[in-house]
Short mmCIF file of C-alpha atoms in Angstrom, two decimals:
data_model
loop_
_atom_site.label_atom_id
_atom_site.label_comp_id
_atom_site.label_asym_id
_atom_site.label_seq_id
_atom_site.Cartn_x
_atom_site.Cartn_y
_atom_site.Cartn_z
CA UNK A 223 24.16 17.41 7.24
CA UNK A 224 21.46 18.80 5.80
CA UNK A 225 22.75 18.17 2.58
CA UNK A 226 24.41 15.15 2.96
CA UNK A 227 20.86 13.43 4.49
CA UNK A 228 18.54 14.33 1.53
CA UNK A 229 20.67 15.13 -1.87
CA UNK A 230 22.94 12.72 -3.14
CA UNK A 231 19.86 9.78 -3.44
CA UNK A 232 17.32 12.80 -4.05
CA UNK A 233 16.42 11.24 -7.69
CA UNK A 234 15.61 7.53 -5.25
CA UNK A 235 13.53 9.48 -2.56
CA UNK A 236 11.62 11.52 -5.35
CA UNK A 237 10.87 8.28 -6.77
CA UNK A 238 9.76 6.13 -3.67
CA UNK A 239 7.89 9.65 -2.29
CA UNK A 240 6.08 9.73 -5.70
CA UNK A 241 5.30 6.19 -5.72
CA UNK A 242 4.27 5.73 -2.21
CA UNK A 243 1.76 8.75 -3.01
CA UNK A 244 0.64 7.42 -5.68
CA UNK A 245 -0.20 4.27 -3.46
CA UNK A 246 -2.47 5.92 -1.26
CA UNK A 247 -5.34 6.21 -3.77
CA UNK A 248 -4.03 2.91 -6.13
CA UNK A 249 -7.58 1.31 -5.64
CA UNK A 250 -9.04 4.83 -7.03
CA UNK A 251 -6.57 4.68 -10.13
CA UNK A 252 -7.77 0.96 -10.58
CA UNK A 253 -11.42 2.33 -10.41
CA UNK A 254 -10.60 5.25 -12.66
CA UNK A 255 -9.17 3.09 -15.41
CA UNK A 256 -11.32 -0.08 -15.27
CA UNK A 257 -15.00 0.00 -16.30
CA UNK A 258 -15.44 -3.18 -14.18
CA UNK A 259 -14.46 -1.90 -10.85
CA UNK A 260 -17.32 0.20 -11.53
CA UNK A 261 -20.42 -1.14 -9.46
CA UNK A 262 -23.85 0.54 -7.66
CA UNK A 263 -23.71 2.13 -4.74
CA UNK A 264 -25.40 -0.17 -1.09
CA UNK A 265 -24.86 -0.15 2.59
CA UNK A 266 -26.01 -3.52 2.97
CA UNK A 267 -23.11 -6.23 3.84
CA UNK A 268 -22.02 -8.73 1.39
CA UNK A 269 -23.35 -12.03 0.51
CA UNK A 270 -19.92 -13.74 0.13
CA UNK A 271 -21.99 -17.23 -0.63
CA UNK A 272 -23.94 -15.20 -3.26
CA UNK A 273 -20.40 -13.63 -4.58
CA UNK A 274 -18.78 -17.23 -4.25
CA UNK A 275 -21.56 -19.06 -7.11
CA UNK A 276 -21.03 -15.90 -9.51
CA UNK A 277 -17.77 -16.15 -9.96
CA UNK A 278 -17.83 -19.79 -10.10
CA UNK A 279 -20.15 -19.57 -12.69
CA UNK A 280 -18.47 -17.09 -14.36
CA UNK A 281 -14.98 -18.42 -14.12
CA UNK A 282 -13.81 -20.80 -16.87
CA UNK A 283 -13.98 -24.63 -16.18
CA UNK A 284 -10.49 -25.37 -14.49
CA UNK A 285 -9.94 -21.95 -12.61
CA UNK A 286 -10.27 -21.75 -9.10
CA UNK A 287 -11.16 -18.90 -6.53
CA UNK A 288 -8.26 -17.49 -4.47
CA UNK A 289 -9.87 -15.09 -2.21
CA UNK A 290 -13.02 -12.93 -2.30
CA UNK A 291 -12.80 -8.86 -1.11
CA UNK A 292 -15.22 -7.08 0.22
CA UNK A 293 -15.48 -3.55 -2.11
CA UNK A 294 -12.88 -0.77 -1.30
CA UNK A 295 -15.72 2.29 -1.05
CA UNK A 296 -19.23 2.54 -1.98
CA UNK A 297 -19.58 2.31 -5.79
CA UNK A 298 -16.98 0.33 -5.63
CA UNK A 299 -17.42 -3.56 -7.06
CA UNK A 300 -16.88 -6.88 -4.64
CA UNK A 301 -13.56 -8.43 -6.08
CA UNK A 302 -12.34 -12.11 -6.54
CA UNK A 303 -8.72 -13.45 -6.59
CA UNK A 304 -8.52 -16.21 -9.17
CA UNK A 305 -6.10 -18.30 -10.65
CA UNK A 306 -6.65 -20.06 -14.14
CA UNK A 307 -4.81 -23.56 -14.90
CA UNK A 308 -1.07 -22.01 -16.27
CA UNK A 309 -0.75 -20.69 -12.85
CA UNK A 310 -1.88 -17.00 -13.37
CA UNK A 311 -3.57 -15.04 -11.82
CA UNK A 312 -7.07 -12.13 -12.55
CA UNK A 313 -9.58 -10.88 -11.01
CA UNK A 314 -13.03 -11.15 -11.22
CA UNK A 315 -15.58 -8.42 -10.00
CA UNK A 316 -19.23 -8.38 -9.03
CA UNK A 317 -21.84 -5.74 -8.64
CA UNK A 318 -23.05 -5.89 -5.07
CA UNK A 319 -26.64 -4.84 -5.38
CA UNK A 320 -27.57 -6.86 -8.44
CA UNK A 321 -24.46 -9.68 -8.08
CA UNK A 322 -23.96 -10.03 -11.10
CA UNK A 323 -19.81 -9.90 -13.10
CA UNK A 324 -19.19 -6.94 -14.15
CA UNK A 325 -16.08 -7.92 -15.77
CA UNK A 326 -12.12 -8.97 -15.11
CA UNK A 327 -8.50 -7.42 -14.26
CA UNK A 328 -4.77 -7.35 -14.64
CA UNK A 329 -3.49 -9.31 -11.48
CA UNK A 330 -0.87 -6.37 -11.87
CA UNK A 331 -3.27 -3.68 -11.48
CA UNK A 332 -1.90 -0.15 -10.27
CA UNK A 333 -2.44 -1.02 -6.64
CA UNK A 334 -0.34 -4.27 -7.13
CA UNK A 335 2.09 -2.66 -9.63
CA UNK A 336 2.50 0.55 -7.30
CA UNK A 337 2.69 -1.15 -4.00
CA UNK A 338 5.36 -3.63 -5.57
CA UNK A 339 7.63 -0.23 -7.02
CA UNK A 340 7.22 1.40 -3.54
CA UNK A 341 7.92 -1.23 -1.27
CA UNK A 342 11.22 -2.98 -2.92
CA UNK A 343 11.56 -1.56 -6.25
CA UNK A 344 10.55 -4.95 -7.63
CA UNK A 345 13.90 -6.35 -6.02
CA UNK A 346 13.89 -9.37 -3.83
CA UNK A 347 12.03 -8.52 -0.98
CA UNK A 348 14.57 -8.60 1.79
CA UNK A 349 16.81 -6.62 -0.43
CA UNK A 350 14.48 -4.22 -1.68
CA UNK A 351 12.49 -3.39 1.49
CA UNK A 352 15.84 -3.17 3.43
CA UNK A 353 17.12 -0.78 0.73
CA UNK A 354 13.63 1.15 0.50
CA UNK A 355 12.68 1.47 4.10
CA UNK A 356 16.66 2.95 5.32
CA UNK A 357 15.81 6.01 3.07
CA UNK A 358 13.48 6.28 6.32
CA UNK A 359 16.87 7.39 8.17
CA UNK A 360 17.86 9.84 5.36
CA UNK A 361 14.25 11.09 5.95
CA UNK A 362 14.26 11.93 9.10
CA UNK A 363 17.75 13.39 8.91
CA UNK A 364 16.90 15.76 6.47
CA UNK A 365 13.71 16.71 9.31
CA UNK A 366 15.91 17.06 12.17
CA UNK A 367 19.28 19.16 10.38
CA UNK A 368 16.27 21.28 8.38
CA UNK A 369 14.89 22.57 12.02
CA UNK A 370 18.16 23.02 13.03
CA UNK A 371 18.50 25.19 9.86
CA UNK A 372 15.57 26.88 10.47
CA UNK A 373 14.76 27.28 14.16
CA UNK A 374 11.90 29.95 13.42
CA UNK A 375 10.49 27.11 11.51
CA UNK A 376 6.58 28.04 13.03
CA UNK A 377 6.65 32.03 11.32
CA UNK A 378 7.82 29.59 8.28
CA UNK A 379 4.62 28.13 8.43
CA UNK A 380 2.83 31.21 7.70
CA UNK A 381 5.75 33.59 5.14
CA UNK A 382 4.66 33.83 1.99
CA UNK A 383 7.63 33.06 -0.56
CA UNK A 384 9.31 36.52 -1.36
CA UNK A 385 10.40 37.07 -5.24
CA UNK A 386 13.48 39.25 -4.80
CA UNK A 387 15.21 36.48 -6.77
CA UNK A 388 14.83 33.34 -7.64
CA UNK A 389 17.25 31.88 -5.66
CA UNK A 390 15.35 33.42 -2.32
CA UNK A 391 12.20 32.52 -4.22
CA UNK A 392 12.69 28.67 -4.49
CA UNK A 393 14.37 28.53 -0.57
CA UNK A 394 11.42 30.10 0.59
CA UNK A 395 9.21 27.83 -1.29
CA UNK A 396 11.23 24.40 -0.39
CA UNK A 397 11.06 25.46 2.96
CA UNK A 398 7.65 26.28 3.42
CA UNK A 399 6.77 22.77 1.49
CA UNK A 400 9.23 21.25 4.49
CA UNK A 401 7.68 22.95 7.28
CA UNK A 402 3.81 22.14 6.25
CA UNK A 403 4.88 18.77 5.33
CA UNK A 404 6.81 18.01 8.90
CA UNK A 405 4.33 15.76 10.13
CA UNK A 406 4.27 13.35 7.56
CA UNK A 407 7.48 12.91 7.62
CA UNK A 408 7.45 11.81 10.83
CA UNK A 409 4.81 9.56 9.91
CA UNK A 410 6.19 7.77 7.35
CA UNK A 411 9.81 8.13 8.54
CA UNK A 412 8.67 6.22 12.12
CA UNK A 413 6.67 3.92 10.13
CA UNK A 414 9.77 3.37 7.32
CA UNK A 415 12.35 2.45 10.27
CA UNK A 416 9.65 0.17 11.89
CA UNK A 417 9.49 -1.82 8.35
CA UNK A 418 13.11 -2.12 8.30
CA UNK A 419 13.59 -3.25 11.92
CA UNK A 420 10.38 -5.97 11.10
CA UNK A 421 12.18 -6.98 7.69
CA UNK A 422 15.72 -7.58 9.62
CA UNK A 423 14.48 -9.81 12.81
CA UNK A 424 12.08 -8.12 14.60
CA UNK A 425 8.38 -9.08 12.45
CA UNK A 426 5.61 -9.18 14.27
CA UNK A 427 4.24 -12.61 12.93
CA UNK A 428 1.25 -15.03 14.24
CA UNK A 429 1.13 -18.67 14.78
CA UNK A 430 1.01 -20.64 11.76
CA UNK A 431 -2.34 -21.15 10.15
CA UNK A 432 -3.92 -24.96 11.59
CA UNK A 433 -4.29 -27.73 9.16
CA UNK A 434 -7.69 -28.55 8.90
CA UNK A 435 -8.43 -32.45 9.14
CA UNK A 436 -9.81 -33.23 5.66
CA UNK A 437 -7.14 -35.06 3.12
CA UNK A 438 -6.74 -35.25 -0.51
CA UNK A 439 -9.49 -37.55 -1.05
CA UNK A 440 -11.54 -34.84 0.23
CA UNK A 441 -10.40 -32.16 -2.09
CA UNK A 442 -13.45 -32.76 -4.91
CA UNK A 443 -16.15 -32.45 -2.26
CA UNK A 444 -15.04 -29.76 -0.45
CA UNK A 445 -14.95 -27.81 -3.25
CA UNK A 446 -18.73 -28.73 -3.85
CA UNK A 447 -19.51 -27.87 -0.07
CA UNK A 448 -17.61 -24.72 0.05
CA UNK A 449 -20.57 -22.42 -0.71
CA UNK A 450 -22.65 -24.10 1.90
CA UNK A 451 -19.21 -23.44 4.45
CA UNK A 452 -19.30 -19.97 3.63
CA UNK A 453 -23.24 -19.68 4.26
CA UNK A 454 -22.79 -21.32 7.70
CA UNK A 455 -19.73 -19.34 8.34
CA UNK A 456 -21.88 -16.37 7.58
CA UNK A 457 -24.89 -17.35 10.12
CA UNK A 458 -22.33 -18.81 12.47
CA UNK A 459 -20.73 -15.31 12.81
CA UNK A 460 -23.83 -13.52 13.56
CA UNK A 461 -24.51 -15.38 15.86
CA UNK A 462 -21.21 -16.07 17.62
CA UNK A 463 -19.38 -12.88 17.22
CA UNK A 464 -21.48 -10.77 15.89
CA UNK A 465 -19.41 -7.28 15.85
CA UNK A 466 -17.30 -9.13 13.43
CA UNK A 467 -17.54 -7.88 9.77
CA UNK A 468 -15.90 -10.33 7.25
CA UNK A 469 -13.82 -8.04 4.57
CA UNK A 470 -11.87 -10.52 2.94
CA UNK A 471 -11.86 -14.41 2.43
CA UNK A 472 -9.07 -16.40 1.79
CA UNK A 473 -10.29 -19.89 0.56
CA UNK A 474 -8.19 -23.05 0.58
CA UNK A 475 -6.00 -23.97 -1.89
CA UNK A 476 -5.11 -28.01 -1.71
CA UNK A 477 -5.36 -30.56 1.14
CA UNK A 478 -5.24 -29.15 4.87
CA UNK A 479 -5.78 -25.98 3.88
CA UNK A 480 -8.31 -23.55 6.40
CA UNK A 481 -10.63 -21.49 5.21
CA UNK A 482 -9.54 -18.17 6.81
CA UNK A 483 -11.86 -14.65 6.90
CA UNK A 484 -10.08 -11.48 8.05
CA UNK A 485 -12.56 -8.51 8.98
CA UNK A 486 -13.23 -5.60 11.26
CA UNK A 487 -14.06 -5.32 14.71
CA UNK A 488 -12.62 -4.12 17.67
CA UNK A 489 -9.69 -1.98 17.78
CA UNK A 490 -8.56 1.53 16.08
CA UNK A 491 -5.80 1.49 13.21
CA UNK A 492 -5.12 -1.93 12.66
CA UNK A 493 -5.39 -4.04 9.27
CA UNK A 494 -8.02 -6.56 8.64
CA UNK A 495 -5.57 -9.43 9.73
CA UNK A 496 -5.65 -8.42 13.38
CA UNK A 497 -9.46 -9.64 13.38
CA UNK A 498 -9.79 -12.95 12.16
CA UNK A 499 -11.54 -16.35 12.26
CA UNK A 500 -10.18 -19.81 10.96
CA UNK A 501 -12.73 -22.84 9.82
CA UNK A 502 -12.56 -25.96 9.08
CA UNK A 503 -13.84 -26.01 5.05
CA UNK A 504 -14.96 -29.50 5.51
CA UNK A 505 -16.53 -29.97 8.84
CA UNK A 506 -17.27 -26.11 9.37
CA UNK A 507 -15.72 -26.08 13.00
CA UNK A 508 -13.98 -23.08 14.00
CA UNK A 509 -10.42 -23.85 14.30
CA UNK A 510 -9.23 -20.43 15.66
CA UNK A 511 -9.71 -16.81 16.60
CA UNK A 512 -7.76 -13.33 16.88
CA UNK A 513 -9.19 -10.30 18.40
CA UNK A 514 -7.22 -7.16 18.23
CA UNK A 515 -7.87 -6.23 21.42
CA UNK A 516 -5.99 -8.93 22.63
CA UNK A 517 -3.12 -8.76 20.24
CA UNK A 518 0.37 -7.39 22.57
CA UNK A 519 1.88 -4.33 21.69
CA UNK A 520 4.28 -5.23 19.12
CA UNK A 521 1.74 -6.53 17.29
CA UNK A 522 -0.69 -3.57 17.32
CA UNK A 523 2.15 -1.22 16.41
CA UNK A 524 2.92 -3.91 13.49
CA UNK A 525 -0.69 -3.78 12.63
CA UNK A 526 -0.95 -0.24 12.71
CA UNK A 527 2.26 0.45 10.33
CA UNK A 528 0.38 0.38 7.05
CA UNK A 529 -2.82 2.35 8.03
CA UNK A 530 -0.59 5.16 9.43
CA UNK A 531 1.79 5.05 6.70
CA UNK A 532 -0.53 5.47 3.60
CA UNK A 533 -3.37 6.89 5.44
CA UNK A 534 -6.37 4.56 4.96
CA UNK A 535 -7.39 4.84 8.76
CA UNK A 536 -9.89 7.35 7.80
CA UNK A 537 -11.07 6.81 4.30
CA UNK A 538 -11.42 9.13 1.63
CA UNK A 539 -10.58 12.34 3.66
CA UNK A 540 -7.28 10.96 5.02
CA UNK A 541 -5.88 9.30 1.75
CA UNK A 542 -6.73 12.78 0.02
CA UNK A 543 -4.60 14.58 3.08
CA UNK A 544 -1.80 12.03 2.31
CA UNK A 545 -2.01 12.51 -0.97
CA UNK A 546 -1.95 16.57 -1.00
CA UNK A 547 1.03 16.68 1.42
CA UNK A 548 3.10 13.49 0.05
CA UNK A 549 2.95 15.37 -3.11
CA UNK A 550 4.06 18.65 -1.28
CA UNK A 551 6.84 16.27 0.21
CA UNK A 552 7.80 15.03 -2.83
CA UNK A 553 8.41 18.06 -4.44
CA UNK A 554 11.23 18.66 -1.43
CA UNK A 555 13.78 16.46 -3.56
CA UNK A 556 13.17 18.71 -6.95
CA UNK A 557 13.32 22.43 -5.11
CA UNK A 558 16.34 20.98 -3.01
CA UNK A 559 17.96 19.50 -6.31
CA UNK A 560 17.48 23.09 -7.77
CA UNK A 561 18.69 25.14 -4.88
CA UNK A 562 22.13 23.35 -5.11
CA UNK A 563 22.08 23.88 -8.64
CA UNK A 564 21.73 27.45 -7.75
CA UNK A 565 25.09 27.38 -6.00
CA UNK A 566 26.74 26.67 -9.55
CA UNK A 567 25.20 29.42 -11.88
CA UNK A 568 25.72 32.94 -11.97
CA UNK A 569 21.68 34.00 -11.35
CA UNK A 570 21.63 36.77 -13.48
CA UNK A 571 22.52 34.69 -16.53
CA UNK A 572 18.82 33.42 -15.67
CA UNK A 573 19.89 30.15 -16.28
CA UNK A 574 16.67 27.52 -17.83
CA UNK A 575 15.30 26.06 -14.61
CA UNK A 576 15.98 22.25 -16.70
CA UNK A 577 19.35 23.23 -16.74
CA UNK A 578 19.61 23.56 -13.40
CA UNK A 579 18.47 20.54 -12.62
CA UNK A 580 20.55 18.54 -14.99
CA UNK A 581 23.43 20.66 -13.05
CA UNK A 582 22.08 18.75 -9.73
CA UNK A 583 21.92 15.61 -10.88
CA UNK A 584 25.24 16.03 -12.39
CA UNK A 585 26.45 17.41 -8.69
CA UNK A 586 24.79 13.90 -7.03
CA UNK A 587 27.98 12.27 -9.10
CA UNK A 588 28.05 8.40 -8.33
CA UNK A 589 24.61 8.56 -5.84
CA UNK A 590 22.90 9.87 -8.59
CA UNK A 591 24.00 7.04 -11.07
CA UNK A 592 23.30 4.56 -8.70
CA UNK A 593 19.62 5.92 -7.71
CA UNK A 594 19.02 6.29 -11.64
CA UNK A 595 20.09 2.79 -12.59
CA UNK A 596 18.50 1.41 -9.45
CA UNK A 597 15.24 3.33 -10.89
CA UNK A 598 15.62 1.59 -14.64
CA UNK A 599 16.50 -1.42 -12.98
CA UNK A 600 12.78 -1.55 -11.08
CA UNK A 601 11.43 -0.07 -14.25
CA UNK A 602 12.87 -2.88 -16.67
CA UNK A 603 11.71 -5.44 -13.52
CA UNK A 604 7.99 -4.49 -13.52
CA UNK A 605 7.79 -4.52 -17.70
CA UNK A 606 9.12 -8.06 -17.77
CA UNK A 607 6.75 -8.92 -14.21
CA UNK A 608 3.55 -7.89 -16.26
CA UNK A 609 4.77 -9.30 -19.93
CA UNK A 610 5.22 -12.65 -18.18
#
């Protein structure tokens, strides 16, 4: 079983393990690799009005502001979703200590790029998230049949590889990566079948956004009197509910649109979404409210899916912690792959360890092909997504 749960789509599993890791610290790569993300370090809260006129003055004539972000870390710059007038989006970012632009990006950053290949492999989402999230059940398969393999699995924990041979070698080693690496896989595996039972009928969704009453005619001035909306919002929420703190704003797009802020408030591992506040852009009345200490229970384990799953309930020490052991995990698929291998090859014709994984893959026969074309497939996908 053992086997049969974690082999033959090995080369698929490496690749969504790798990618999902890779996930975790996406808004790091992003900061890593563009000077602009790149900002001085404050503790004071955002002025989103403030951000709102410098990126409207910075923006050419035509383009119009999507949504406004509140900086992933300290250090890290205040970021605006904006759309230009083919359709396409960039983003904008802004210092928040001196607010002033510190320069665009690629709407297909890494985060984007990387949480696109990990979630559906750049298929259609039903398809791909279906397809990505069952390798949850192969997952926790290859958890379950690997304790049964190993029952002493807790002196595991603590054996240090023995070199007799390699072949002894490489079991101890993909075993002790398994046995340290246990708990996130029953992280992400209870997380990966909750994203396939949302995706197929059971989605935790809210009540539609209202339609603020303003029309068309209004569209011109609202536009005009959105900075003054967002400065009232601003006092209004200090005053009103003031253990709110607004995160992210998503502005309206045409007619009847609401301005709605997601932030953080009440409640332990939960996305932004769970606190949130709809306005009126025009008027300024508050059309609605969501507290997540209110939200029912299939909606706080839907809210707290993505914060368990790629670790950003605790910041910098728990995505580094995700990212030491989903590498760890990953690295299951290669020492399994090689371990088959092993069953092939005479050992004392100290075969090259590349050759033995060719001799895998070649053993994975059609699930192998498949997982490899499915691969290219999402590879070829994301090159014509960003060329476009």
């Amino acid at each position: 079983m053992h086997r049969i749960a974690g082999f033959y789509l090995a080369i698929l599993l490496c690749f969504v393990l790798v990618t999902g890791t890779l996930a975790v610290v996406s808004h790091e790569l992003d900061y890593l690799t563009n000077p602009a993300m790149r900002a001085q370090s404050t503790n004071n809260p955002v002025n989103w009005s403030q951000t709102y006129r410098v990126v409207n003055r910075y923006i050419p004539a035509g383009h119009r502001i999507l949504q406004l972000h509140q900086p992933e870390h300290n250090g890290f710059a205040i970021e605006a979703l904006v759309i230009n007038t083919q359709g396409q989006r960039y983003r904008v970012y802004v210092d928040p200590v001196s607010y002033d632009a510190t320069g665009t990006g690629r709407w297909m950053n890494w985060q984007n790029s990387l949480r696109r290949l990990h979630r559906h492999l750049m298929l259609p989402l039903g398809l791909g998230v279906t397809l990505v999230s069952s390798l949850a059940v192969l997952l926790l398969a290859s958890l379950l049949s690997g304790w049964v393999l190993v029952p002493n699995w807790k002196k595991v924990l603590w054996q240090w590889p023995r070199r007799k041979n390699s072949r002894l070698f490489w079991a101890d080693i993909h075993k002790l990566s398994g046995a340290w690496s246990s708990w996130l896989i029953v992280v992400i595996g209870l997380t990966g079948l909750w994203y396939l039972v949302e995706q197929n009928g059971l989605k935790a969704s809210y009540a539609p956004a209202p339609v603020a009453r303003w029309s068309a005619a209004d569209w011109a001035q609202s536009k005009e009197a959105l900075v003054a909306q967002i400065t009232q919002a601003e006092a209004a929420i200090a005053l009103q509910r003031p253990g709110f703190t607004p995160t992210a704003w998503y502005l309206p797009n045409e007619a009847g649109d609401a301005l709605r802020i997601d932030g953080r408030q009440e409640g332990i591992l939960v996305r932004d979404r769970a606190n949130s506040i709809t306005i009126d852009p025009l008027t300024g009345q508050w059309l609605t409210q969501r507290f997540a200490y209110q939200l029912n229970l299939h909606h706080r384990i839907s809210e707290a899916a993505d914060p368990l799953h790629f670790g950003t309930w605790g910041g910098y020490p728990t995505k580094l912690l995700y990212v030491g052991f989903g590498l760890l995990l990953s690295s299951l698929c290669l020492t399994g792959t090689y371990l088959y291998a092993l069953r092939f090859v005479r050992v004392r014709d100290k075969p090259a360890q590349w050759h033995l994984l060719k001799t895998g893959v070649k053993k994975m026969g059609v699930w192998g092909a498949v997982s490899s074309a499915g691969i290219v497939m999402a590879a070829l996908l994301y090159l014509q997504f960003i060329a476009t």
